[in-house]
CSV table of N, CA, C and O in Angstrom, one decimal:
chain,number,residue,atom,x,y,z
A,125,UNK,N,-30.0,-84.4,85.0
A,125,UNK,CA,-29.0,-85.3,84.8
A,125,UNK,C,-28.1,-84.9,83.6
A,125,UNK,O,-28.7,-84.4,82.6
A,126,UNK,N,-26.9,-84.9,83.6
A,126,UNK,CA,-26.0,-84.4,83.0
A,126,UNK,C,-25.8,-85.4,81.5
A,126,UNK,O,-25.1,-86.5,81.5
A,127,UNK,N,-26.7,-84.7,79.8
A,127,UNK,CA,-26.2,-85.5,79.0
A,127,UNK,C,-25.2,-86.5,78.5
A,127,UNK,O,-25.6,-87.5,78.0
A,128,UNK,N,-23.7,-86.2,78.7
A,128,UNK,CA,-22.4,-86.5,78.4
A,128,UNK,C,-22.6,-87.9,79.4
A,128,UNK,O,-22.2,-89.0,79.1
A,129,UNK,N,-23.2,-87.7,80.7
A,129,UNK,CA,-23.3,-88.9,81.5
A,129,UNK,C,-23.2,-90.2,80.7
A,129,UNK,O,-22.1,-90.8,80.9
A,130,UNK,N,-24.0,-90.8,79.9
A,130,UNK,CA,-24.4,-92.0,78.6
A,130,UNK,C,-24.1,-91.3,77.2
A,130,UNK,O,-25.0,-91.3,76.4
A,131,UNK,N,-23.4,-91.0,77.1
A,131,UNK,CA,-22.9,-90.8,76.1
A,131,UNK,C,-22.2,-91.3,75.5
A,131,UNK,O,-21.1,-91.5,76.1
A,132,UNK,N,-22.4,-92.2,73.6
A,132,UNK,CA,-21.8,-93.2,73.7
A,132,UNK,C,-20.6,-93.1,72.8
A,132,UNK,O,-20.4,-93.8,71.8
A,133,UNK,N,-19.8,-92.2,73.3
A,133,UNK,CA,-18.5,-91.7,73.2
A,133,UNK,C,-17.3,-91.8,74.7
A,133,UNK,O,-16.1,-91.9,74.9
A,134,UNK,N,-18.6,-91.6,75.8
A,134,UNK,CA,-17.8,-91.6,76.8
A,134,UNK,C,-17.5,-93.1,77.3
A,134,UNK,O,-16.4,-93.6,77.5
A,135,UNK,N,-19.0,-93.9,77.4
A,135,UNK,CA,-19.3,-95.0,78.1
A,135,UNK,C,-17.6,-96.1,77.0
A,135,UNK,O,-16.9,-95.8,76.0
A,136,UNK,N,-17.5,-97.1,77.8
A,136,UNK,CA,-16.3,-97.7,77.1
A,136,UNK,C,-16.3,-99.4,77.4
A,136,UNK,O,-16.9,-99.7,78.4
A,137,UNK,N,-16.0,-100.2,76.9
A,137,UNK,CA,-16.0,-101.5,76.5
A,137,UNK,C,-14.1,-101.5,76.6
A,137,UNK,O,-13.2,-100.9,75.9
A,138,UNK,N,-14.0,-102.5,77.7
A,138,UNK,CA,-12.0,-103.2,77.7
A,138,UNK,C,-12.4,-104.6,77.9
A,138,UNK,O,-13.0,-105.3,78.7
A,139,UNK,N,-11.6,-104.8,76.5
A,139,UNK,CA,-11.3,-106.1,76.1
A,139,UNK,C,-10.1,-106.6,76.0
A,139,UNK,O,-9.2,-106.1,75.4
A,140,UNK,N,-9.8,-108.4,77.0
A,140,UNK,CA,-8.7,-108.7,76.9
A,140,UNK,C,-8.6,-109.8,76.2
A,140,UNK,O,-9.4,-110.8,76.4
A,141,UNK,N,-7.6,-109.9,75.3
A,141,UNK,CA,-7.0,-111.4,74.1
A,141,UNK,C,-5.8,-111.7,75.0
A,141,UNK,O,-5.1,-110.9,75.7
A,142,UNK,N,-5.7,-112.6,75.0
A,142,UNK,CA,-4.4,-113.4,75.7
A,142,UNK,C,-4.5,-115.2,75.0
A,142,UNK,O,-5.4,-116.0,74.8
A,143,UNK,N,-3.2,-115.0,74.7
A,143,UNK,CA,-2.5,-116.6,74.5
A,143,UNK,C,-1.4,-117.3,75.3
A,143,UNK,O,-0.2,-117.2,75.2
A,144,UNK,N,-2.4,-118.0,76.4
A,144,UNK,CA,-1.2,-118.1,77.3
A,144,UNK,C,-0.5,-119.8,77.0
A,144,UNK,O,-1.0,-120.6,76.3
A,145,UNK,N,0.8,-120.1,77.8
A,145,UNK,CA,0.8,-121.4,77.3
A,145,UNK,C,0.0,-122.4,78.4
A,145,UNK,O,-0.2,-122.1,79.6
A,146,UNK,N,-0.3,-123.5,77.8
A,146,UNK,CA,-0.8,-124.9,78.6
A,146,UNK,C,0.2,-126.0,79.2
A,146,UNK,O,-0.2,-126.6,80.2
A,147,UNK,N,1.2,-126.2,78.6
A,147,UNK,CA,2.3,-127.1,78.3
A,147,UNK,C,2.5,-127.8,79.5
A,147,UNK,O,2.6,-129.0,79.5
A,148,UNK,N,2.5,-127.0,80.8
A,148,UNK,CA,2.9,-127.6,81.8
A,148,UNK,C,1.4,-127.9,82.7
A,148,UNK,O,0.4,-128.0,82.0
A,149,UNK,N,1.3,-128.1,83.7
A,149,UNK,CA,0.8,-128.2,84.8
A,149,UNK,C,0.5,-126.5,85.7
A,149,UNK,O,-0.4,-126.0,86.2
A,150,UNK,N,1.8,-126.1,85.5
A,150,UNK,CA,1.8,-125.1,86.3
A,150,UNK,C,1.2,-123.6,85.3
A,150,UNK,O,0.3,-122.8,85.6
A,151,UNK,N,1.8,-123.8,84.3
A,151,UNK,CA,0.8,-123.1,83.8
A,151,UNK,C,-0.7,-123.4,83.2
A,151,UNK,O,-1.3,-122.5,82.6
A,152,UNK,N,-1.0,-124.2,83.2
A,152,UNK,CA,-2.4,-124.5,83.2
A,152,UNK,C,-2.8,-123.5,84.3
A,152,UNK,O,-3.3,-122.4,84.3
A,153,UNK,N,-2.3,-124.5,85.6
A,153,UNK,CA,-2.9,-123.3,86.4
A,153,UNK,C,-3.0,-121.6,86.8
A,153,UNK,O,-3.8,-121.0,87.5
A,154,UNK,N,-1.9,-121.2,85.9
A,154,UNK,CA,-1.9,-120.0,85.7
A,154,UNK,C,-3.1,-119.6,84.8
A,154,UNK,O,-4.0,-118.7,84.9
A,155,UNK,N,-2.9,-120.4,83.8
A,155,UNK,CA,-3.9,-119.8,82.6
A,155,UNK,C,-5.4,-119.7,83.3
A,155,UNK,O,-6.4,-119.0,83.1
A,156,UNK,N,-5.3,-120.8,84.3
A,156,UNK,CA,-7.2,-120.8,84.9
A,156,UNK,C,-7.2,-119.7,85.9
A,156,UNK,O,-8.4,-119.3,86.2
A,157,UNK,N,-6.3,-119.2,86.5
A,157,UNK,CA,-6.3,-118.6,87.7
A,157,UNK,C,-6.6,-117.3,86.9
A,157,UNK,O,-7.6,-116.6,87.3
A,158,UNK,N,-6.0,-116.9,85.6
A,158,UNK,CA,-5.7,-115.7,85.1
A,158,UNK,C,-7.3,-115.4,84.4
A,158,UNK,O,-7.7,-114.3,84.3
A,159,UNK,N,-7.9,-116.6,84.1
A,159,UNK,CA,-9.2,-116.0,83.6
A,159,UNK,C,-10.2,-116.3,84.6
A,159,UNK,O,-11.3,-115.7,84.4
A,160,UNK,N,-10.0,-117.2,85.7
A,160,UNK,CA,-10.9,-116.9,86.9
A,160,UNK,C,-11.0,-115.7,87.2
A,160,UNK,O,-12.1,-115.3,87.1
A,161,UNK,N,-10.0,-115.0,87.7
A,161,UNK,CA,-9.8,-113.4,87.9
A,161,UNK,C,-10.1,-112.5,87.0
A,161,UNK,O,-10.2,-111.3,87.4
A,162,UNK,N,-10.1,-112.8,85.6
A,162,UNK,CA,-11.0,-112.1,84.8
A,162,UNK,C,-12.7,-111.9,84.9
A,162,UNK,O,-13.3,-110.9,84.8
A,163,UNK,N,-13.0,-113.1,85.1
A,163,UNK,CA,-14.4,-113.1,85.0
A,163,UNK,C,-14.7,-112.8,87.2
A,163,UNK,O,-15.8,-112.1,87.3
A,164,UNK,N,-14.3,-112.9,88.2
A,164,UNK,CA,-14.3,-112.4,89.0
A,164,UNK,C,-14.7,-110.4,89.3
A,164,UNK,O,-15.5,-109.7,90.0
A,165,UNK,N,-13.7,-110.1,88.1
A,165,UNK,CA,-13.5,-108.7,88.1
A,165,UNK,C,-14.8,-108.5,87.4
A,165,UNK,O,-15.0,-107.3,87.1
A,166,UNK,N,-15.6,-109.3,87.1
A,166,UNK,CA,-16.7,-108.8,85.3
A,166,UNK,C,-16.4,-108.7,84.4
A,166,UNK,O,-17.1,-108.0,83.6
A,167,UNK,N,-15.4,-109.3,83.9
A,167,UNK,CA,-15.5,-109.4,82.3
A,167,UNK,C,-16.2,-110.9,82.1
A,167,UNK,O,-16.5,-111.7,82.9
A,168,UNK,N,-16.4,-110.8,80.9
A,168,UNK,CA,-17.1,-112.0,80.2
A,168,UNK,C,-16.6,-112.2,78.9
A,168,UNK,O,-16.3,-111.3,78.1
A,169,UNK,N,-16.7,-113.6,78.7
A,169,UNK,CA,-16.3,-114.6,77.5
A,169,UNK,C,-16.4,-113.7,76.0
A,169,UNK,O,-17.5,-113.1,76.2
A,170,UNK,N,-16.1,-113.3,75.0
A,170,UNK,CA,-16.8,-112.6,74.5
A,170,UNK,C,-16.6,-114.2,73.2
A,170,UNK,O,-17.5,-114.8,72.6
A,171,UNK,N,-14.9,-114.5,73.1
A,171,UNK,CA,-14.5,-115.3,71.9
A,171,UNK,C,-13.9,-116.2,72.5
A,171,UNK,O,-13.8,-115.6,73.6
A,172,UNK,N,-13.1,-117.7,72.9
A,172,UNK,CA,-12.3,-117.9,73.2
A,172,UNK,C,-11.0,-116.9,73.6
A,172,UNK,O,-10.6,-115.9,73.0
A,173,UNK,N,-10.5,-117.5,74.9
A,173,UNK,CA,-9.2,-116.3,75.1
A,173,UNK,C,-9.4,-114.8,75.1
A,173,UNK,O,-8.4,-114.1,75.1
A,174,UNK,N,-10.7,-114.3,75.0
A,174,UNK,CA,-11.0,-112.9,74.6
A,174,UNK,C,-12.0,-112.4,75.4
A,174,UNK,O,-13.2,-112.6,74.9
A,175,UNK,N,-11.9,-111.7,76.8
A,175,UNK,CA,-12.9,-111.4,77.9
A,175,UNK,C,-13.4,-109.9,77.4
A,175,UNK,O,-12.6,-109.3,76.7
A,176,UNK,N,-14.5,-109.3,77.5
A,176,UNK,CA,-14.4,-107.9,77.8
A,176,UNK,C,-16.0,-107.3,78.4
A,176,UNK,O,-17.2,-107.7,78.2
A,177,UNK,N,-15.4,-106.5,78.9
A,177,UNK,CA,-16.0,-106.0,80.3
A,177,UNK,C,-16.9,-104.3,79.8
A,177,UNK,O,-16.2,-103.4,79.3
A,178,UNK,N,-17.6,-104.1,79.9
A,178,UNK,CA,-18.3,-102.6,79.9
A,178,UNK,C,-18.6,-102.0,81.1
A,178,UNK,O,-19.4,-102.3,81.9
A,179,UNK,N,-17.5,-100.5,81.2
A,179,UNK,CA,-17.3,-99.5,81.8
A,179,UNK,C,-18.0,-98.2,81.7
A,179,UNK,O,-17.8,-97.6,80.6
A,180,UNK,N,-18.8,-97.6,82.4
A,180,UNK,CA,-19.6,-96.7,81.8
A,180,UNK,C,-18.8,-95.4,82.1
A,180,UNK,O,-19.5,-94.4,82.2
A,181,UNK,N,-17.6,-95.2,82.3
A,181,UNK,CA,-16.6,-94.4,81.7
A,181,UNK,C,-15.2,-94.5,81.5
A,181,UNK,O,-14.9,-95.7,81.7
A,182,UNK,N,-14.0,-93.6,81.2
A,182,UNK,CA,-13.0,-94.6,80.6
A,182,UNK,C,-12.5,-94.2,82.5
A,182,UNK,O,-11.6,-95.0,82.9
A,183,UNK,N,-12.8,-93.4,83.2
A,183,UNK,CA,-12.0,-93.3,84.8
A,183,UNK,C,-11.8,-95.3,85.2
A,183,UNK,O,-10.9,-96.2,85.5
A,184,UNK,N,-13.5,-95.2,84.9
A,184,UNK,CA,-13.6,-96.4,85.7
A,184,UNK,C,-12.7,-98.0,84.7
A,184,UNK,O,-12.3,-99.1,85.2
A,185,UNK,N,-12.6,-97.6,83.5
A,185,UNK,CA,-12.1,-98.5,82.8
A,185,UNK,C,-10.7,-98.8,82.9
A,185,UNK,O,-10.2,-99.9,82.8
A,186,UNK,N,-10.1,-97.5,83.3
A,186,UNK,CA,-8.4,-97.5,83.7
A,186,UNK,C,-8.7,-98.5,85.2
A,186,UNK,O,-8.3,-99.7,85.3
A,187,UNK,N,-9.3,-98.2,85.9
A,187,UNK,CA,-9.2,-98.6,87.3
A,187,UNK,C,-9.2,-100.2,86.9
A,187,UNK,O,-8.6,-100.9,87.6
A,188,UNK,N,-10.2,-100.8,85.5
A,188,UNK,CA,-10.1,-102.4,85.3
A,188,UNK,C,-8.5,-102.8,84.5
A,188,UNK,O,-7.9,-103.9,84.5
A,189,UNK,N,-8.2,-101.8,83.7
A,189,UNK,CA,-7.5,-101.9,83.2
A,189,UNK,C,-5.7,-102.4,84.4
A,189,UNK,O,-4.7,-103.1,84.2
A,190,UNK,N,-6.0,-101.4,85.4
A,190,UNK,CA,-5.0,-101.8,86.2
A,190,UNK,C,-5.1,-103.0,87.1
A,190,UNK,O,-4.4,-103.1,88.0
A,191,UNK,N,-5.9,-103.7,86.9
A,191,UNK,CA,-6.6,-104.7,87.7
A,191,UNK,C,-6.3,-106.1,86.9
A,191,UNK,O,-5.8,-107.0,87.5
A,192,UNK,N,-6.6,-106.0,85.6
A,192,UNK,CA,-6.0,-106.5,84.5
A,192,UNK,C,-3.9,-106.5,84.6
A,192,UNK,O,-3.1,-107.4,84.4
A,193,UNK,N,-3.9,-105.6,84.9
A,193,UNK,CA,-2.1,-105.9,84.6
A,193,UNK,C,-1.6,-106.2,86.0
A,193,UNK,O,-0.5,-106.8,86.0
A,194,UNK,N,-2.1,-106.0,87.4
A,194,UNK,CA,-2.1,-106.1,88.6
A,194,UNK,C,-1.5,-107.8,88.5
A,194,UNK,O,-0.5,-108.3,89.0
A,195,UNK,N,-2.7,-108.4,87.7
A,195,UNK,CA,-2.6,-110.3,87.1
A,195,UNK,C,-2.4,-110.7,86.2
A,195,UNK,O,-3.0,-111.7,85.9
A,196,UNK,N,-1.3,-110.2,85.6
A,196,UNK,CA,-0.9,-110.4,84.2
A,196,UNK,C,-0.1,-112.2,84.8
A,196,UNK,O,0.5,-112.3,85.9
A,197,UNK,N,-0.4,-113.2,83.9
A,197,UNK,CA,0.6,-114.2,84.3
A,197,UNK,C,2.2,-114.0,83.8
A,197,UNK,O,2.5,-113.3,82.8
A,198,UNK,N,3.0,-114.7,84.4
A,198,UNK,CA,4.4,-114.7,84.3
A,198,UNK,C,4.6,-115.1,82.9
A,198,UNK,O,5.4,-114.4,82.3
A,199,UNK,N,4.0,-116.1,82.2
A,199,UNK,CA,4.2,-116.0,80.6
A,199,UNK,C,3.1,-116.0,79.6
A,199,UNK,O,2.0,-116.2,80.1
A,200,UNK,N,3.1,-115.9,78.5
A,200,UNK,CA,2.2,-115.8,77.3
A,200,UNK,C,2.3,-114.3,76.8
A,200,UNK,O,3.2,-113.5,76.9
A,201,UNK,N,0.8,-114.2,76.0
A,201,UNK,CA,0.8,-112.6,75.6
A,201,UNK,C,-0.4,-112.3,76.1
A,201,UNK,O,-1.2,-113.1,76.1
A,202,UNK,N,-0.6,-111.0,76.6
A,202,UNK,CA,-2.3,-110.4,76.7
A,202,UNK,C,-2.0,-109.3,75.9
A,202,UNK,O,-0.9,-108.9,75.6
A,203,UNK,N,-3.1,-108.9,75.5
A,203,UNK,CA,-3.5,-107.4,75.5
A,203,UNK,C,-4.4,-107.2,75.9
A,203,UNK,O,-5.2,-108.1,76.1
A,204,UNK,N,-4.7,-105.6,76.0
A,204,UNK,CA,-5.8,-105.2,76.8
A,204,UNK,C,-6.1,-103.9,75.3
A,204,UNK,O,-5.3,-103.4,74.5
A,205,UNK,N,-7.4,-103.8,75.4
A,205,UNK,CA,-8.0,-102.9,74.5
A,205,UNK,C,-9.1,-102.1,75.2
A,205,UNK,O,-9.8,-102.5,76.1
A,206,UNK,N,-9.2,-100.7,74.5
A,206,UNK,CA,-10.2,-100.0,75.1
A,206,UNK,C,-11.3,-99.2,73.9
A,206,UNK,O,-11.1,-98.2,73.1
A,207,UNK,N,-12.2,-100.0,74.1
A,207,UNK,CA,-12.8,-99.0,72.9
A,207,UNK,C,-14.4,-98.5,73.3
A,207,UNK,O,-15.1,-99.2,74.0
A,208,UNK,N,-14.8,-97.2,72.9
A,208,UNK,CA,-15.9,-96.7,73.3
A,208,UNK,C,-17.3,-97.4,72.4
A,208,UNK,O,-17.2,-98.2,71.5
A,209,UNK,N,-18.2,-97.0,73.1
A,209,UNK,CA,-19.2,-97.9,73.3
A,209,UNK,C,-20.4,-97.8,71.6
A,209,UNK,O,-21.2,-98.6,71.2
A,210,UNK,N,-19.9,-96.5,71.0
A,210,UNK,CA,-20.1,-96.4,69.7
A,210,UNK,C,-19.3,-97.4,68.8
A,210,UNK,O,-19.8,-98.2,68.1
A,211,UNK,N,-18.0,-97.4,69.0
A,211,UNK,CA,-17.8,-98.4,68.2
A,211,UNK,C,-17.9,-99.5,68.4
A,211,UNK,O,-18.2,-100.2,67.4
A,212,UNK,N,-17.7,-100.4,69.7
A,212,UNK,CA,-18.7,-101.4,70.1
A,212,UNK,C,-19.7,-101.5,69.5
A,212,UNK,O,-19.8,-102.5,68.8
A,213,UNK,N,-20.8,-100.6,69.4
A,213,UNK,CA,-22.0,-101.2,68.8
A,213,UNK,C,-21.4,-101.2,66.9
A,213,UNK,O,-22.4,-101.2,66.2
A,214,UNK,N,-20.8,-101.2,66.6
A,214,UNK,CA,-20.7,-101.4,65.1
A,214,UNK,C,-19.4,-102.2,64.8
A,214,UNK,O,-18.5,-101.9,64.1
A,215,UNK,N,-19.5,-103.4,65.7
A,215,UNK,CA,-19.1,-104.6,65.7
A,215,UNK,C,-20.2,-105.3,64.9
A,215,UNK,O,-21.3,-105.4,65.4
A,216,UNK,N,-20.0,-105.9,63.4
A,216,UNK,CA,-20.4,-107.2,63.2
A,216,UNK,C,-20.0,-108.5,63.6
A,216,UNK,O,-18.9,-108.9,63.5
A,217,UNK,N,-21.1,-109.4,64.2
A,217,UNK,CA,-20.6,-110.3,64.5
A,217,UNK,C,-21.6,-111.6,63.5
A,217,UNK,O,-22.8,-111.4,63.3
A,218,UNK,N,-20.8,-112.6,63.1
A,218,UNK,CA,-21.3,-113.5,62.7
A,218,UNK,C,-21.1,-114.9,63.2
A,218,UNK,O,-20.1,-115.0,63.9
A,219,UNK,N,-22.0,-116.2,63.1
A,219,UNK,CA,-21.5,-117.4,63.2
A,219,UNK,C,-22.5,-118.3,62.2
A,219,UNK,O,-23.7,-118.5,61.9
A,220,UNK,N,-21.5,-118.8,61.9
A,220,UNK,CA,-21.8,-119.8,60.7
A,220,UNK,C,-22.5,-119.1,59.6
A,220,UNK,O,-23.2,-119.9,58.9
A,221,UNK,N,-22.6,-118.2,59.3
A,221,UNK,CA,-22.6,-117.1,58.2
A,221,UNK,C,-23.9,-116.0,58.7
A,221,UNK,O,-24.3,-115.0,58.0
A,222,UNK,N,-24.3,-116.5,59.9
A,222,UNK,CA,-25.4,-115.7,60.4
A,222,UNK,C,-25.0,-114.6,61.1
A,222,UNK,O,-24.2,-114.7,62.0
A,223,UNK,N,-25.6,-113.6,60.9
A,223,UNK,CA,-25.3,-112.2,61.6
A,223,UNK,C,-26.1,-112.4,63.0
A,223,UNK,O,-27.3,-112.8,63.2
A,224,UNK,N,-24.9,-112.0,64.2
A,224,UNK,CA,-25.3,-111.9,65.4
A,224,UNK,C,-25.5,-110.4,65.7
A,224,UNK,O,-25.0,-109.4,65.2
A,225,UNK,N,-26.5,-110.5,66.8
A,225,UNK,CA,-26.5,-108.8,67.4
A,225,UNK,C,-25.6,-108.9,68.4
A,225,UNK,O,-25.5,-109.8,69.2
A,226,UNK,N,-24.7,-107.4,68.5
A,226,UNK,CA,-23.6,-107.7,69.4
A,226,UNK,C,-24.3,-107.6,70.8
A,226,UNK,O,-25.4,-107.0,70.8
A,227,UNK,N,-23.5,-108.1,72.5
A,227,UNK,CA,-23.7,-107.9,73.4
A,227,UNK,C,-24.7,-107.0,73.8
A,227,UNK,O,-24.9,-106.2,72.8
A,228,UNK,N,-25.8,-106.6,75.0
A,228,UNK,CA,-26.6,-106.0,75.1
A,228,UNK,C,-25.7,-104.8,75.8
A,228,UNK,O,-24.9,-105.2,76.7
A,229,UNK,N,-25.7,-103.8,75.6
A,229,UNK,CA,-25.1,-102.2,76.7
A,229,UNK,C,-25.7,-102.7,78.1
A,229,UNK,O,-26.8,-103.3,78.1
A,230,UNK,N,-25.0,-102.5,79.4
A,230,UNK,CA,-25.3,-102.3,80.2
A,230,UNK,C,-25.7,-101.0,80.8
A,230,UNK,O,-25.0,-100.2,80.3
A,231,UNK,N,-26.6,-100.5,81.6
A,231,UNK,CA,-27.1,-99.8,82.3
A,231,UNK,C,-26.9,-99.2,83.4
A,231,UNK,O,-27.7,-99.6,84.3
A,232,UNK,N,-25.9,-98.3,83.7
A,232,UNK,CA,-25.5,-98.2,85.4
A,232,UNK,C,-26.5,-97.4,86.1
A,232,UNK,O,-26.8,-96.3,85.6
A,233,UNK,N,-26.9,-97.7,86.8
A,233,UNK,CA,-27.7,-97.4,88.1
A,233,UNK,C,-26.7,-96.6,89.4
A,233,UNK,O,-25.9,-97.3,90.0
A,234,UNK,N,-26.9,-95.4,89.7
A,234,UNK,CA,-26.3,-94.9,90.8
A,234,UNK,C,-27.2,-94.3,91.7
A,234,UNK,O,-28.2,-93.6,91.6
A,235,UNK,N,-26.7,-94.9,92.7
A,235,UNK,CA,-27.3,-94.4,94.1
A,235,UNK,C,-26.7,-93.4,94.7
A,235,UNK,O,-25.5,-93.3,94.7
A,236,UNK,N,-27.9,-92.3,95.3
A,236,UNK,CA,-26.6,-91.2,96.1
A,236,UNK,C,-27.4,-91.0,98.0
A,236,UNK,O,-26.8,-90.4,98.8
């Protein structure tokens, strides 16, 4: 098996922040539609408004990443972020002054 395969330079974490508006009706429903299809695709909640998804490389991450802008809603802001899985793991996270351990790495399994 080829080292570079889990390598935690290659493996990658895309993360999306978006502030969309509520104001109306119609975009309410955009905003739910826009993170239904987030979490559809596999991303997950990470913060309010802030999904992100782990790609075990960046091929496959562009492929979410275009999936991501494919459903961009008609107004607010997103971004999309890409960062490798080393610096993922040296995310501190805290709540209420307690240090959290970040997300667990997922594992890809390939079949041939």
């Amino acid at each position: 098996m080829n080292a570079e395969r889990f390598n935690a330079y290659r493996i990658m974490w895309v993360l999306v922040l978006y502030d969309l508006p509520t104001d109306t009706k119609a975009n309410m429903r955009a905003a739910s539609l826009f993170r239904k299809r987030l979490l559809d695709d596999g991303f997950a909640l990470f913060q309010f408004s802030m999904y992100m998804r782990h790609c075990p490389s960046r091929e496959n991450a562009e492929v979410h990443i275009k999936r991501v802008k494919s459903i961009l809603p008609k107004f607010g802001k997103v971004a999309i972020m890409c960062i490798t899985d080393k610096q993922f793991g040296d995310i501190e996270i805290f709540s209420a002054r307690s240090r959290e351990d970040p997300p667990p790495t997922f594992q890809q399994l390939e079949l041939f």
